[in-house]
């Protein structure tokens, strides 16, 4: 039997097309949720939006330090694997859940398939870079979303035979939900006018760990606001929300906030924004696919396919100016390939083709 492991909001969204494809083909699977994300808006609301059925197993690990979270997931998962004896474990992306899943499976000699393999920022201060690189190193099947991701893996000595370029499942997810997002009333409910607001998101450790990190970003936002003269809308990740509250940080008055937003509303919000400023990997992909102007609040990206319209600005005001000028002068393009919307079909084809091996 196939086991699928998810734990955080982006894993739920990006694995949903694979789950749907398995259901469509009536292939039995075990869906395991680590509960790394557990708040209603980071978990239950996303399941609802995606119309996904409940996971079969909840590990209930919740928040903690990296070691606590990774360790707790491994301990809980080992019991589940010993009980259910899956023939393969499918993990996604670069979270603590991903690495914990891959390590636990591998030590029980359960083959690991990694969806979104081969992304590299080459910044090993990011926990995600550590998680994704180590997961790739011990995976048996590497579902690389693009040729650039495949190249990274080959350069690291991973056998080409185990790498399959599938496209990114985010393209599948977006296609499956774009229509629904037209029914969203989120813009109206929050008094936002189409193409007259900036969407901001910040949750990376490197941007939100200290007061100085956040204030550096506020200086950038204030500069951007003076140029663009439109309101900013910021759905707060629980990590950032609790930090802002703990530190009594006062937000500039042109920024409206909300709790983390559901998937359908987020697509509506992104589709109609004048600009997206984000440090999220998934949002870089989604804004790019929706052709919404985009700048990344980091110093690197593991998504080079988006660079024709994705400006890596960190908190640098001059870089913001140059990027916004490029948008005003229409010197950007959206020609980078992230996928054709059939990634999940290819992934399940491979899992199904390995019939004997994975007990399908
Ligand atoms: C995790 C992933 C990151 C991914 C992100 C998507 C790792 C190392 N990081 O980061 O790659 O981009 O998810 O959101 O795995 N919290 C809640 N409720 C929740 C979840 C989190 O309140 O449902 C708060 C807690 O204070 C928690 C903090 O957010 O300590 C951080 O959550 P955590 O899952 O550890 O990391 P993320 O920042 O969400």
Short mmCIF file of C-alpha atoms and ligand atoms in Angstrom, two decimals:
data_model
loop_
_atom_site.label_atom_id
_atom_site.label_comp_id
_atom_site.label_asym_id
_atom_site.label_seq_id
_atom_site.Cartn_x
_atom_site.Cartn_y
_atom_site.Cartn_z
CA UNK A 1 0.00 0.00 0.00
CA UNK A 2 1.04 3.58 -0.65
CA UNK A 3 1.41 5.87 2.37
CA UNK A 4 1.28 9.65 1.87
CA UNK A 5 2.59 12.02 4.51
CA UNK A 6 1.53 15.63 4.89
CA UNK A 7 1.92 18.08 7.77
CA UNK A 8 1.78 21.74 6.76
CA UNK A 9 -0.52 23.94 4.73
CA UNK A 10 1.58 23.87 1.53
CA UNK A 11 1.92 20.09 1.69
CA UNK A 12 -1.86 19.72 1.97
CA UNK A 13 -2.38 22.00 -1.06
CA UNK A 14 0.34 20.49 -3.23
CA UNK A 15 -0.40 16.84 -2.42
CA UNK A 16 -4.16 17.28 -2.96
CA UNK A 17 -3.90 16.64 -6.75
CA UNK A 18 -2.00 13.37 -6.04
CA UNK A 19 -4.63 12.30 -3.49
CA UNK A 20 -7.40 13.07 -6.01
CA UNK A 21 -5.67 11.07 -8.73
CA UNK A 22 -5.30 8.07 -6.42
CA UNK A 23 -8.98 8.30 -5.48
CA UNK A 24 -9.97 8.60 -9.16
CA UNK A 25 -8.05 5.42 -10.01
CA UNK A 26 -9.39 3.63 -6.91
CA UNK A 27 -5.87 2.94 -5.68
CA UNK A 28 -5.86 2.33 -1.93
CA UNK A 29 -3.61 4.60 0.16
CA UNK A 30 -2.99 5.64 3.73
CA UNK A 31 -3.03 9.42 4.31
CA UNK A 32 -0.96 10.40 7.35
CA UNK A 33 -1.04 13.94 8.82
CA UNK A 34 1.78 14.91 11.21
CA UNK A 35 -0.30 17.92 12.41
CA UNK A 36 2.81 20.15 12.24
CA UNK A 37 0.12 22.65 11.24
CA UNK A 38 -3.04 22.33 13.32
CA UNK A 39 -4.76 25.75 13.59
CA UNK A 40 -8.18 25.86 11.95
CA UNK A 41 -7.05 28.29 9.23
CA UNK A 42 -3.79 26.40 8.50
CA UNK A 43 -5.40 22.97 8.44
CA UNK A 44 -9.17 22.30 8.65
CA UNK A 45 -10.08 25.31 6.46
CA UNK A 46 -7.62 24.16 3.79
CA UNK A 47 -9.01 20.60 3.87
CA UNK A 48 -12.51 22.09 3.45
CA UNK A 49 -11.51 24.33 0.56
CA UNK A 50 -9.85 21.44 -1.22
CA UNK A 51 -12.75 19.10 -0.39
CA UNK A 52 -10.28 16.51 0.85
CA UNK A 53 -11.45 13.72 3.11
CA UNK A 54 -10.01 13.35 6.62
CA UNK A 55 -6.53 11.81 6.93
CA UNK A 56 -6.50 8.16 8.06
CA UNK A 57 -3.91 8.82 10.76
CA UNK A 58 -3.12 11.95 12.81
CA UNK A 59 0.27 12.07 14.54
CA UNK A 60 -0.70 15.14 16.58
CA UNK A 61 2.84 16.53 16.95
CA UNK A 62 2.05 20.28 16.82
CA UNK A 63 4.66 23.02 17.29
CA UNK A 64 8.12 22.85 18.82
CA UNK A 65 11.79 23.37 18.08
CA UNK A 66 13.17 21.74 14.97
CA UNK A 67 14.58 18.83 16.96
CA UNK A 68 11.39 18.36 18.98
CA UNK A 69 9.16 18.46 15.94
CA UNK A 70 11.34 16.19 13.79
CA UNK A 71 11.91 13.74 16.64
CA UNK A 72 8.24 13.57 17.64
CA UNK A 73 7.16 12.93 14.05
CA UNK A 74 9.74 10.16 13.68
CA UNK A 75 8.72 8.40 16.88
CA UNK A 76 5.00 8.55 16.08
CA UNK A 77 5.51 7.56 12.47
CA UNK A 78 7.60 4.50 13.28
CA UNK A 79 4.64 2.96 15.10
CA UNK A 80 2.31 3.71 12.19
CA UNK A 81 4.71 2.14 9.70
CA UNK A 82 5.19 -0.97 11.84
CA UNK A 83 1.42 -1.35 12.08
CA UNK A 84 0.47 -0.62 8.47
CA UNK A 85 3.63 -1.83 6.69
CA UNK A 86 3.34 0.49 3.66
CA UNK A 87 5.23 -0.49 0.48
CA UNK A 88 6.27 3.09 -0.26
CA UNK A 89 6.12 6.47 1.49
CA UNK A 90 5.38 9.59 -0.56
CA UNK A 91 6.59 12.86 0.99
CA UNK A 92 6.45 16.39 -0.35
CA UNK A 93 8.73 19.42 -0.33
CA UNK A 94 11.02 20.63 2.43
CA UNK A 95 9.41 20.75 5.85
CA UNK A 96 10.38 19.05 9.11
CA UNK A 97 7.56 16.61 8.34
CA UNK A 98 9.18 15.75 5.00
CA UNK A 99 12.59 14.96 6.46
CA UNK A 100 11.21 13.11 9.48
CA UNK A 101 9.05 10.96 7.18
CA UNK A 102 11.86 10.14 4.78
CA UNK A 103 14.30 9.22 7.58
CA UNK A 104 11.82 7.03 9.43
CA UNK A 105 10.75 5.15 6.30
CA UNK A 106 14.29 4.66 5.04
CA UNK A 107 15.47 3.16 8.32
CA UNK A 108 12.63 0.63 8.12
CA UNK A 109 13.67 -0.12 4.50
CA UNK A 110 10.47 1.40 3.13
CA UNK A 111 11.18 3.07 -0.25
CA UNK A 112 10.70 6.86 -0.29
CA UNK A 113 9.23 8.89 -3.15
CA UNK A 114 9.86 12.64 -2.95
CA UNK A 115 7.48 15.04 -4.70
CA UNK A 116 9.09 18.44 -5.49
CA UNK A 117 12.60 16.95 -5.40
CA UNK A 118 15.68 18.87 -6.51
CA UNK A 119 14.83 22.46 -5.50
CA UNK A 120 17.91 24.28 -4.21
CA UNK A 121 18.48 27.75 -2.78
CA UNK A 122 22.06 26.78 -1.76
CA UNK A 123 21.40 28.63 1.49
CA UNK A 124 22.01 26.10 4.26
CA UNK A 125 20.92 28.56 6.94
CA UNK A 126 17.36 27.84 5.79
CA UNK A 127 15.91 24.79 7.55
CA UNK A 128 14.05 24.02 4.33
CA UNK A 129 17.30 23.65 2.35
CA UNK A 130 18.60 21.14 4.88
CA UNK A 131 15.31 19.22 4.84
CA UNK A 132 14.98 19.02 1.07
CA UNK A 133 18.63 18.15 0.37
CA UNK A 134 18.75 15.34 2.92
CA UNK A 135 15.37 13.98 1.80
CA UNK A 136 16.56 13.87 -1.81
CA UNK A 137 19.75 12.09 -0.81
CA UNK A 138 17.84 9.12 0.66
CA UNK A 139 14.84 9.03 -1.69
CA UNK A 140 14.35 6.14 -4.11
CA UNK A 141 12.03 7.96 -6.53
CA UNK A 142 12.63 11.67 -7.12
CA UNK A 143 9.73 13.52 -8.70
CA UNK A 144 11.51 16.65 -9.92
CA UNK A 145 9.07 19.41 -10.90
CA UNK A 146 11.30 20.90 -13.64
CA UNK A 147 14.44 20.22 -15.67
CA UNK A 148 16.34 22.74 -13.51
CA UNK A 149 15.44 20.69 -10.41
CA UNK A 150 16.56 17.49 -12.19
CA UNK A 151 19.87 19.14 -13.07
CA UNK A 152 20.51 19.97 -9.40
CA UNK A 153 19.99 16.32 -8.48
CA UNK A 154 22.23 15.01 -11.25
CA UNK A 155 24.97 17.45 -10.18
CA UNK A 156 24.75 15.94 -6.68
CA UNK A 157 25.39 12.46 -8.10
CA UNK A 158 21.84 11.11 -7.93
CA UNK A 159 21.17 8.48 -10.59
CA UNK A 160 19.16 9.81 -13.55
CA UNK A 161 17.21 6.56 -13.53
CA UNK A 162 15.50 7.49 -10.27
CA UNK A 163 14.54 11.04 -11.37
CA UNK A 164 11.26 11.76 -13.19
CA UNK A 165 10.38 15.29 -14.33
CA UNK A 166 6.67 15.72 -13.63
CA UNK A 167 5.86 19.44 -13.51
CA UNK A 168 4.93 21.02 -10.19
CA UNK A 169 1.68 19.86 -8.58
CA UNK A 170 0.94 23.51 -7.71
CA UNK A 171 -0.02 23.99 -11.38
CA UNK A 172 -2.51 21.12 -11.07
CA UNK A 173 -3.86 22.54 -7.79
CA UNK A 174 -4.26 26.04 -9.19
CA UNK A 175 -6.05 24.80 -12.33
CA UNK A 176 -8.38 22.69 -10.22
CA UNK A 177 -9.33 25.66 -8.02
CA UNK A 178 -9.03 28.83 -10.11
CA UNK A 179 -12.68 28.70 -11.22
CA UNK A 180 -13.92 28.32 -7.64
CA UNK A 181 -11.94 31.40 -6.63
CA UNK A 182 -14.17 33.60 -8.82
CA UNK A 183 -16.95 32.92 -6.30
CA UNK A 184 -14.85 34.26 -3.42
CA UNK A 185 -16.28 37.35 -1.73
CA UNK A 186 -13.04 38.00 0.15
CA UNK A 187 -12.09 41.20 -1.71
CA UNK A 188 -15.52 42.69 -1.22
CA UNK A 189 -15.64 41.61 2.44
CA UNK A 190 -12.31 43.35 3.11
CA UNK A 191 -13.06 46.49 1.02
CA UNK A 192 -10.25 45.72 -1.44
CA UNK A 193 -10.49 46.98 -5.01
CA UNK A 194 -9.20 44.88 -7.91
CA UNK A 195 -5.61 45.79 -8.85
CA UNK A 196 -5.47 48.47 -6.17
CA UNK A 197 -3.73 46.68 -3.31
CA UNK A 198 -0.48 44.91 -2.47
CA UNK A 199 -0.49 41.45 -0.85
CA UNK A 200 2.26 40.80 1.69
CA UNK A 201 3.18 37.53 3.39
CA UNK A 202 6.10 36.87 5.75
CA UNK A 203 6.77 33.72 7.73
CA UNK A 204 10.38 32.60 7.16
CA UNK A 205 12.53 32.25 10.22
CA UNK A 206 15.15 34.59 8.69
CA UNK A 207 12.55 37.38 8.27
CA UNK A 208 10.53 37.02 11.44
CA UNK A 209 12.86 35.88 14.21
CA UNK A 210 13.71 39.36 15.59
CA UNK A 211 12.14 42.80 15.89
CA UNK A 212 14.90 44.20 13.66
CA UNK A 213 14.01 41.71 10.88
CA UNK A 214 10.37 42.83 10.91
CA UNK A 215 11.20 46.54 11.17
CA UNK A 216 13.53 46.24 8.16
CA UNK A 217 10.57 44.91 6.20
CA UNK A 218 8.32 47.72 7.45
CA UNK A 219 10.85 50.26 6.12
CA UNK A 220 10.61 48.55 2.72
CA UNK A 221 6.80 48.45 2.83
CA UNK A 222 6.63 52.15 3.73
CA UNK A 223 8.90 52.98 0.80
CA UNK A 224 6.81 50.80 -1.56
CA UNK A 225 3.59 52.36 -0.27
CA UNK A 226 4.88 55.87 -0.94
CA UNK A 227 5.55 54.88 -4.56
CA UNK A 228 2.45 52.80 -5.20
CA UNK A 229 -0.08 54.69 -3.06
CA UNK A 230 -2.35 51.68 -2.55
CA UNK A 231 -3.24 49.82 0.66
CA UNK A 232 -1.36 46.70 1.74
CA UNK A 233 -3.13 43.51 2.79
CA UNK A 234 -1.26 41.04 5.01
CA UNK A 235 -2.74 37.64 5.94
CA UNK A 236 -0.71 36.78 9.05
CA UNK A 237 0.94 33.39 9.43
CA UNK A 238 0.43 32.25 13.07
CA UNK A 239 4.23 32.37 13.60
CA UNK A 240 4.37 36.05 12.60
CA UNK A 241 1.13 36.93 14.38
CA UNK A 242 2.31 35.58 17.71
CA UNK A 243 5.68 37.32 17.36
CA UNK A 244 4.10 40.70 16.56
CA UNK A 245 1.76 40.36 19.53
CA UNK A 246 4.51 39.23 21.90
CA UNK A 247 6.76 42.13 20.91
CA UNK A 248 3.94 44.73 20.82
CA UNK A 249 4.98 45.71 17.31
CA UNK A 250 2.82 48.49 15.85
CA UNK A 251 2.01 48.07 12.17
CA UNK A 252 2.11 50.99 9.71
CA UNK A 253 -1.46 52.26 9.21
CA UNK A 254 -1.61 51.47 5.48
CA UNK A 255 -1.37 47.73 6.29
CA UNK A 256 -4.58 45.79 6.87
CA UNK A 257 -4.13 42.33 8.39
CA UNK A 258 -6.23 39.18 8.67
CA UNK A 259 -5.66 35.69 10.02
CA UNK A 260 -4.18 33.18 7.52
CA UNK A 261 -6.50 32.99 4.48
CA UNK A 262 -8.14 29.85 3.00
CA UNK A 263 -6.93 28.50 -0.35
CA UNK A 264 -9.79 29.68 -2.56
CA UNK A 265 -9.74 33.19 -1.05
CA UNK A 266 -5.95 33.30 -1.37
CA UNK A 267 -6.17 32.58 -5.09
CA UNK A 268 -8.72 35.39 -5.42
CA UNK A 269 -6.48 37.72 -3.41
CA UNK A 270 -3.40 36.89 -5.48
CA UNK A 271 -5.18 37.06 -8.85
CA UNK A 272 -6.37 40.61 -8.28
CA UNK A 273 -3.35 42.18 -6.55
CA UNK A 274 -1.21 44.97 -8.04
CA UNK A 275 1.83 43.31 -6.49
CA UNK A 276 2.73 40.35 -4.26
CA UNK A 277 5.59 40.74 -1.75
CA UNK A 278 6.36 37.36 -0.19
CA UNK A 279 8.94 35.08 1.34
CA UNK A 280 6.85 31.96 0.65
CA UNK A 281 7.93 29.39 -1.93
CA UNK A 282 4.40 28.38 -2.92
CA UNK A 283 3.22 31.97 -3.32
CA UNK A 284 6.14 32.73 -5.64
CA UNK A 285 4.86 29.93 -7.85
CA UNK A 286 1.20 30.89 -7.59
CA UNK A 287 1.70 34.62 -8.25
CA UNK A 288 3.95 33.75 -11.19
CA UNK A 289 1.38 31.35 -12.65
CA UNK A 290 -1.35 33.99 -12.23
CA UNK A 291 0.87 36.63 -13.92
CA UNK A 292 0.67 38.90 -10.89
CA UNK A 293 3.69 41.20 -10.34
CA UNK A 294 5.92 39.53 -7.79
CA UNK A 295 8.91 40.31 -5.58
CA UNK A 296 10.54 37.88 -3.16
CA UNK A 297 11.54 39.12 0.30
CA UNK A 298 14.59 36.89 0.47
CA UNK A 299 18.15 36.86 -0.84
CA UNK A 300 17.75 33.65 -2.85
CA UNK A 301 15.11 31.48 -4.47
CA UNK A 302 14.97 27.77 -5.15
CA UNK A 303 12.47 28.51 -7.93
CA UNK A 304 14.66 29.87 -10.79
CA UNK A 305 11.89 29.15 -13.32
CA UNK A 306 10.06 32.22 -11.97
CA UNK A 307 12.96 34.65 -12.36
CA UNK A 308 11.69 36.23 -15.59
CA UNK A 309 9.10 38.03 -13.44
CA UNK A 310 10.17 37.33 -9.87
CA UNK A 311 12.54 39.91 -8.40
CA UNK A 312 14.62 38.78 -5.41
CA UNK A 313 14.76 41.97 -3.37
CA UNK A 314 15.17 40.98 0.30
CA UNK A 315 14.37 44.23 2.15
CA UNK A 316 16.36 46.41 -0.28
CA UNK A 317 14.52 49.60 -1.35
CA UNK A 318 16.69 50.21 -4.43
CA UNK A 319 16.03 46.69 -5.64
CA UNK A 320 12.31 47.35 -5.09
CA UNK A 321 12.52 50.50 -7.24
CA UNK A 322 14.34 48.72 -10.05
CA UNK A 323 11.84 45.86 -9.99
CA UNK A 324 8.78 48.14 -9.95
CA UNK A 325 10.28 50.16 -12.82
CA UNK A 326 10.63 46.92 -14.79
CA UNK A 327 6.95 46.20 -14.21
CA UNK A 328 5.89 49.72 -15.20
CA UNK A 329 8.02 49.48 -18.35
CA UNK A 330 6.62 45.99 -19.14
CA UNK A 331 10.07 44.42 -19.40
CA UNK A 332 9.06 41.23 -17.58
CA UNK A 333 7.78 37.95 -19.04
CA UNK A 334 6.02 34.91 -17.66
CA UNK A 335 7.58 32.29 -19.90
CA UNK A 336 9.23 30.02 -17.30
CA UNK A 337 7.76 26.52 -17.23
CA UNK A 338 6.54 25.25 -13.86
CA UNK A 339 4.40 22.46 -15.30
CA UNK A 340 1.44 21.67 -17.53
CA UNK A 341 -1.09 20.70 -14.85
CA UNK A 342 -0.54 16.93 -15.25
CA UNK A 343 2.07 16.40 -12.55
CA UNK A 344 -0.20 14.27 -10.36
CA UNK A 345 -1.10 12.03 -13.32
CA UNK A 346 2.60 11.41 -13.99
CA UNK A 347 3.36 10.77 -10.32
CA UNK A 348 0.55 8.25 -9.95
CA UNK A 349 1.49 6.63 -13.30
CA UNK A 350 4.94 5.91 -11.91
CA UNK A 351 3.61 4.64 -8.57
CA UNK A 352 1.12 2.45 -10.45
CA UNK A 353 3.73 1.18 -12.92
CA UNK A 354 5.80 -0.06 -10.03
CA UNK A 355 2.83 -2.29 -9.15
CA UNK A 356 4.66 -5.29 -7.74
CA UNK A 357 7.07 -3.09 -5.85
CA UNK A 358 4.44 -0.98 -4.07
CA UNK A 359 1.72 -3.56 -3.65
CA UNK A 360 -0.89 -1.57 -5.58
C1 LIG B 1 6.66 25.45 8.04
C2 LIG B 1 7.82 24.91 7.18
C3 LIG B 1 8.05 25.84 5.99
C4 LIG B 1 6.76 26.11 5.24
C5 LIG B 1 5.71 26.62 6.21
C6 LIG B 1 4.39 26.89 5.54
C7 LIG B 1 9.60 23.74 8.41
C8 LIG B 1 11.00 23.84 8.92
N1 LIG B 1 9.07 24.87 7.92
O1 LIG B 1 7.08 26.69 8.60
O2 LIG B 1 8.97 25.25 5.12
O3 LIG B 1 7.00 27.08 4.25
O4 LIG B 1 5.53 25.62 7.24
O5 LIG B 1 3.55 27.61 6.40
O6 LIG B 1 9.01 22.69 8.44
N2 LIG B 1 1.77 27.82 14.31
C9 LIG B 1 0.48 27.90 14.77
N3 LIG B 1 -0.46 27.10 14.19
C10 LIG B 1 -0.16 26.24 13.19
C11 LIG B 1 1.16 26.16 12.74
C12 LIG B 1 2.11 26.97 13.29
O7 LIG B 1 0.17 28.67 15.66
O8 LIG B 1 -1.08 25.56 12.70
C13 LIG B 1 2.80 28.71 14.89
C14 LIG B 1 3.45 28.17 16.12
O9 LIG B 1 3.79 29.24 16.94
C15 LIG B 1 4.71 27.54 15.57
C16 LIG B 1 5.07 28.50 14.46
O10 LIG B 1 3.82 28.94 13.94
O11 LIG B 1 5.71 27.40 16.52
C17 LIG B 1 5.90 27.92 13.37
O12 LIG B 1 5.25 26.80 12.80
P1 LIG B 1 6.14 25.63 12.14
O13 LIG B 1 5.28 24.59 11.54
O14 LIG B 1 7.19 25.17 13.09
O15 LIG B 1 6.91 26.38 11.00
P2 LIG B 1 6.35 27.33 9.85
O16 LIG B 1 6.92 28.66 10.07
O17 LIG B 1 4.87 27.22 9.68
#
